[in-house]
Each structure stands twice: as structure tokens, then as C-alpha cells.
PDB file of C-alpha atoms in Angstrom:
ATOM      1  CA  MET A 448       0.000   0.000   0.000  1.00  0.00           C
ATOM      2  CA  ALA A 449       1.283   3.446  -0.869  1.00  0.00           C
ATOM      3  CA  ARG A 450       2.007   6.030   1.742  1.00  0.00           C
ATOM      4  CA  ARG A 451      -0.325   8.957   1.956  1.00  0.00           C
ATOM      5  CA  ASN A 452       1.066  12.276   0.764  1.00  0.00           C
ATOM      6  CA  ARG A 453       0.580  14.717   3.653  1.00  0.00           C
ATOM      7  CA  LYS A 454       1.770  17.681   1.652  1.00  0.00           C
ATOM      8  CA  ASN A 455      -1.470  17.817  -0.322  1.00  0.00           C
ATOM      9  CA  GLY A 456      -3.716  17.182   2.727  1.00  0.00           C
ATOM     10  CA  HIS A 457      -6.073  19.664   4.352  1.00  0.00           C
ATOM     11  CA  ASP A 458      -5.571  18.682   7.981  1.00  0.00           C
ATOM     12  CA  GLY A 459      -4.391  22.156   9.228  1.00  0.00           C
ATOM     13  CA  SER A 460      -6.777  24.314   7.219  1.00  0.00           C
ATOM     14  CA  ARG A 461      -9.590  23.986   9.744  1.00  0.00           C
ATOM     15  CA  VAL A 462      -7.593  25.929  12.394  1.00  0.00           C
ATOM     16  CA  VAL A 463      -6.780  28.672   9.885  1.00  0.00           C
ATOM     17  CA  PHE A 464     -10.347  28.693   8.587  1.00  0.00           C
ATOM     18  CA  TRP A 465     -11.832  29.397  12.051  1.00  0.00           C
ATOM     19  CA  GLY A 466      -8.792  31.075  13.630  1.00  0.00           C
ATOM     20  CA  VAL A 467      -8.550  34.097  11.314  1.00  0.00           C
ATOM     21  CA  PRO A 468     -12.202  35.233  11.652  1.00  0.00           C
ATOM     22  CA  LEU A 469     -12.142  34.664  15.400  1.00  0.00           C
ATOM     23  CA  ALA A 470      -8.950  36.696  15.738  1.00  0.00           C
ATOM     24  CA  ALA A 471     -10.466  39.472  13.576  1.00  0.00           C
ATOM     25  CA  LEU A 472     -13.631  39.414  15.703  1.00  0.00           C
ATOM     26  CA  ALA A 473     -11.598  39.581  18.920  1.00  0.00           C
ATOM     27  CA  ALA A 474      -9.578  42.509  17.527  1.00  0.00           C
ATOM     28  CA  ALA A 475     -12.772  44.342  16.480  1.00  0.00           C
ATOM     29  CA  LEU A 476     -14.349  43.794  19.898  1.00  0.00           C
ATOM     30  CA  GLY A 477     -11.150  45.045  21.544  1.00  0.00           C
ATOM     31  CA  MET A 478     -11.189  48.195  19.402  1.00  0.00           C
ATOM     32  CA  VAL A 479     -14.874  48.821  20.239  1.00  0.00           C
ATOM     33  CA  TYR A 480     -14.109  48.361  23.950  1.00  0.00           C
ATOM     34  CA  LEU A 481     -11.169  50.787  23.790  1.00  0.00           C
ATOM     35  CA  HIS A 482     -13.277  53.332  21.925  1.00  0.00           C
ATOM     36  CA  LEU A 483     -16.101  53.110  24.501  1.00  0.00           C
ATOM     37  CA  TYR A 484     -13.624  53.304  27.381  1.00  0.00           C
ATOM     38  CA  ASN A 485     -11.951  56.378  25.890  1.00  0.00           C
ATOM     39  CA  THR A 486     -15.321  58.048  25.270  1.00  0.00           C
ATOM     40  CA  CYS A 487     -16.470  57.380  28.847  1.00  0.00           C
ATOM     41  CA  GLU A 488     -13.214  58.748  30.259  1.00  0.00           C
ATOM     42  CA  ARG A 489     -13.504  61.913  28.143  1.00  0.00           C
ATOM     43  CA  ILE A 490     -17.128  62.474  29.169  1.00  0.00           C
ATOM     44  CA  GLY A 491     -16.182  61.880  32.822  1.00  0.00           C
ATOM     45  CA  ARG A 492     -13.460  64.551  32.604  1.00  0.00           C
ATOM     46  CA  GLN A 493     -15.961  66.970  31.033  1.00  0.00           C
ATOM     47  CA  ILE A 494     -18.494  66.294  33.805  1.00  0.00           C
ATOM     48  CA  LYS A 495     -15.891  66.912  36.521  1.00  0.00           C
ATOM     49  CA  GLY A 496     -14.838  70.152  34.825  1.00  0.00           C
ATOM     50  CA  LEU A 497     -18.445  71.312  34.540  1.00  0.00           C
ATOM     51  CA  GLU A 498     -19.076  70.457  38.191  1.00  0.00           C
ATOM     52  CA  ARG A 499     -16.020  72.521  39.195  1.00  0.00           C
ATOM     53  CA  GLU A 500     -17.276  75.390  37.041  1.00  0.00           C
ATOM     54  CA  LYS A 501     -20.739  75.114  38.653  1.00  0.00           C
ATOM     55  CA  VAL A 502     -19.225  75.389  42.137  1.00  0.00           C
ATOM     56  CA  GLU A 503     -17.175  78.440  41.100  1.00  0.00           C
ATOM     57  CA  LEU A 504     -20.230  80.108  39.534  1.00  0.00           C
ATOM     58  CA  HIS A 505     -22.282  79.422  42.665  1.00  0.00           C
ATOM     59  CA  LYS A 506     -19.565  81.068  44.778  1.00  0.00           C
ATOM     60  CA  ARG A 507     -19.592  84.078  42.448  1.00  0.00           C
ATOM     61  CA  VAL A 508     -23.399  84.342  42.617  1.00  0.00           C
ATOM     62  CA  VAL A 509     -23.381  84.249  46.433  1.00  0.00           C
ATOM     63  CA  ASN A 510     -20.571  86.823  46.500  1.00  0.00           C
ATOM     64  CA  GLU A 511     -22.395  89.157  44.089  1.00  0.00           C
ATOM     65  CA  GLU A 512     -25.663  88.794  46.030  1.00  0.00           C
ATOM     66  CA  HIS A 513     -23.803  89.816  49.173  1.00  0.00           C
ATOM     67  CA  HIS A 514     -22.233  92.806  47.392  1.00  0.00           C
ATOM     68  CA  TRP A 515     -25.597  93.850  45.947  1.00  0.00           C
ATOM     69  CA  GLY A 516     -27.284  93.569  49.339  1.00  0.00           C
ATOM     70  CA  THR A 517     -24.561  95.723  50.861  1.00  0.00           C
ATOM     71  CA  ALA A 518     -24.655  98.273  48.038  1.00  0.00           C
ATOM     72  CA  SER A 519     -28.443  98.608  48.045  1.00  0.00           C
ATOM     73  CA  SER A 520     -28.841  98.963  51.801  1.00  0.00           C
ATOM     74  CA  ILE A 521     -30.559 102.136  52.981  1.00  0.00           C
ATOM     75  CA  ARG A 522     -27.499 103.309  54.925  1.00  0.00           C
ATOM     76  CA  ASN A 523     -25.227 102.949  51.908  1.00  0.00           C
ATOM     77  CA  VAL A 524     -27.716 104.671  49.579  1.00  0.00           C
ATOM     78  CA  GLU A 525     -28.028 107.577  52.016  1.00  0.00           C
ATOM     79  CA  GLN A 526     -24.227 107.885  52.215  1.00  0.00           C
ATOM     80  CA  LEU A 527     -23.945 107.887  48.417  1.00  0.00           C
ATOM     81  CA  MET A 528     -26.684 110.521  48.109  1.00  0.00           C
ATOM     82  CA  ALA A 529     -24.924 112.726  50.675  1.00  0.00           C
ATOM     83  CA  ARG A 530     -21.580 112.252  48.905  1.00  0.00           C
ATOM     84  CA  HIS A 531     -23.033 113.301  45.541  1.00  0.00           C
ATOM     85  CA  GLY A 532     -25.135 116.141  46.965  1.00  0.00           C
ATOM     86  CA  ILE A 533     -28.532 114.607  46.200  1.00  0.00           C
ATOM     87  CA  VAL A 534     -31.272 115.783  48.542  1.00  0.00           C
ATOM     88  CA  MET A 535     -34.382 113.638  48.588  1.00  0.00           C
ATOM     89  CA  THR A 536     -37.302 113.511  50.968  1.00  0.00           C
ATOM     90  CA  TRP A 537     -40.291 111.261  51.363  1.00  0.00           C
ATOM     91  CA  PRO A 538     -43.359 112.402  49.392  1.00  0.00           C
ATOM     92  CA  ASP A 539     -46.237 114.141  51.138  1.00  0.00           C
ATOM     93  CA  PRO A 540     -49.203 111.896  51.901  1.00  0.00           C
ATOM     94  CA  ASP A 541     -51.281 113.942  49.466  1.00  0.00           C
ATOM     95  CA  ASP A 542     -48.865 113.105  46.626  1.00  0.00           C
ATOM     96  CA  ILE A 543     -49.097 109.344  47.120  1.00  0.00           C
ATOM     97  CA  ILE A 544     -51.517 107.491  44.819  1.00  0.00           C
ATOM     98  CA  ARG A 545     -52.697 104.260  46.311  1.00  0.00           C
ATOM     99  CA  VAL A 546     -53.802 101.537  43.906  1.00  0.00           C
ATOM    100  CA  PRO A 547     -56.378  99.198  45.423  1.00  0.00           C
ATOM    101  CA  GLN A 548     -55.413  95.562  45.461  1.00  0.00           C
ATOM    102  CA  ARG A 549     -57.697  93.535  43.223  1.00  0.00           C
ATOM    103  CA  GLU A 550     -59.391  90.342  44.294  1.00  0.00           C
ATOM    104  CA  ARG A 551     -57.826  87.032  43.259  1.00  0.00           C
ATOM    105  CA  GLY A 552     -60.764  85.903  41.156  1.00  0.00           C
ATOM    106  CA  GLU A 553     -61.244  89.279  39.500  1.00  0.00           C
ATOM    107  CA  PRO A 554     -59.750  89.481  35.988  1.00  0.00           C
ATOM    108  CA  ALA A 555     -57.214  92.167  35.149  1.00  0.00           C
ATOM    109  CA  LEU A 556     -58.680  95.248  33.520  1.00  0.00           C
ATOM    110  CA  TYR A 557     -56.833  96.530  30.489  1.00  0.00           C
ATOM    111  CA  ALA A 558     -57.509  99.603  28.360  1.00  0.00           C
ATOM    112  CA  ARG A 559     -58.108  97.505  25.254  1.00  0.00           C
ATOM    113  CA  GLN A 560     -58.607  93.763  25.359  1.00  0.00           C
ATOM    114  CA  GLY A 561     -59.590  93.277  21.710  1.00  0.00           C
ATOM    115  CA  GLY A 562     -56.022  93.006  20.381  1.00  0.00           C
ATOM    116  CA  PRO A 563     -53.549  95.531  19.037  1.00  0.00           C
ATOM    117  CA  THR A 564     -54.495  99.184  18.718  1.00  0.00           C
ATOM    118  CA  TRP A 565     -55.557 100.564  15.341  1.00  0.00           C
ATOM    119  CA  ARG A 566     -53.277 103.069  13.713  1.00  0.00           C
ATOM    120  CA  ASP A 567     -54.519 105.887  11.464  1.00  0.00           C
TER     121      ASP A 567
END
């Protein structure tokens, strides 16, 4: 009986046939994982930066509210008026026009409720 020629056989092709696509699939999955990981890291850095910026803005808002409260106090306004030579007094009771408070259920009264005014 003649010996079998192994050179022309297909014994090792099954490993190559399944090995190459599996390696390509593993490489593709690895690239997708790295891309997702990188994206998550970048978004996380952006979130931390925005949170830091939010804290700084909140500090600025509180600081400006304090400054505005100090600047608009009656004592400070009186000092500024005296410094600039502005003399103001309270109005006489006869000069005060009091607007009556309307009831909650009462609709607001406007001069014209039909829409825009007509122009000649």
C-alpha cells in the first residue's frame, strides 16, 4: 500500500479557517471596547470640569448677592446721596396714589382687550 502524501492534505486548514475570523472578531471587539472606554473617560473629565465650574459660579453668585445687598442697603444709599449732593425727601401723603389691590378671582382690567391698537 502506498504512503499517503501529507503535503497535499487539508488537515491544518480547519484551524486557519476558524482562527482568522475569530482573531479578527476579537480585535474588532477590543477596538470597540477601547473606543467606549476612551469616550467614557472623556465624558467623565468633562463632567468633573463642569461640576467645578458650577461650584465656582455658585460662589460668584453668592458673593455678588452679598455685594448687591450691601450696596443697596438704605445706609449705603443715604451715604452715596450725601456724597453726591442729592437731597431727597419722602413724598407728602397727598402726593401718594394708592392703587387698590384687586381680588384674586377678578380678571385684570386693560384699556383695550380686543387686540392691538388701530393706527390711522
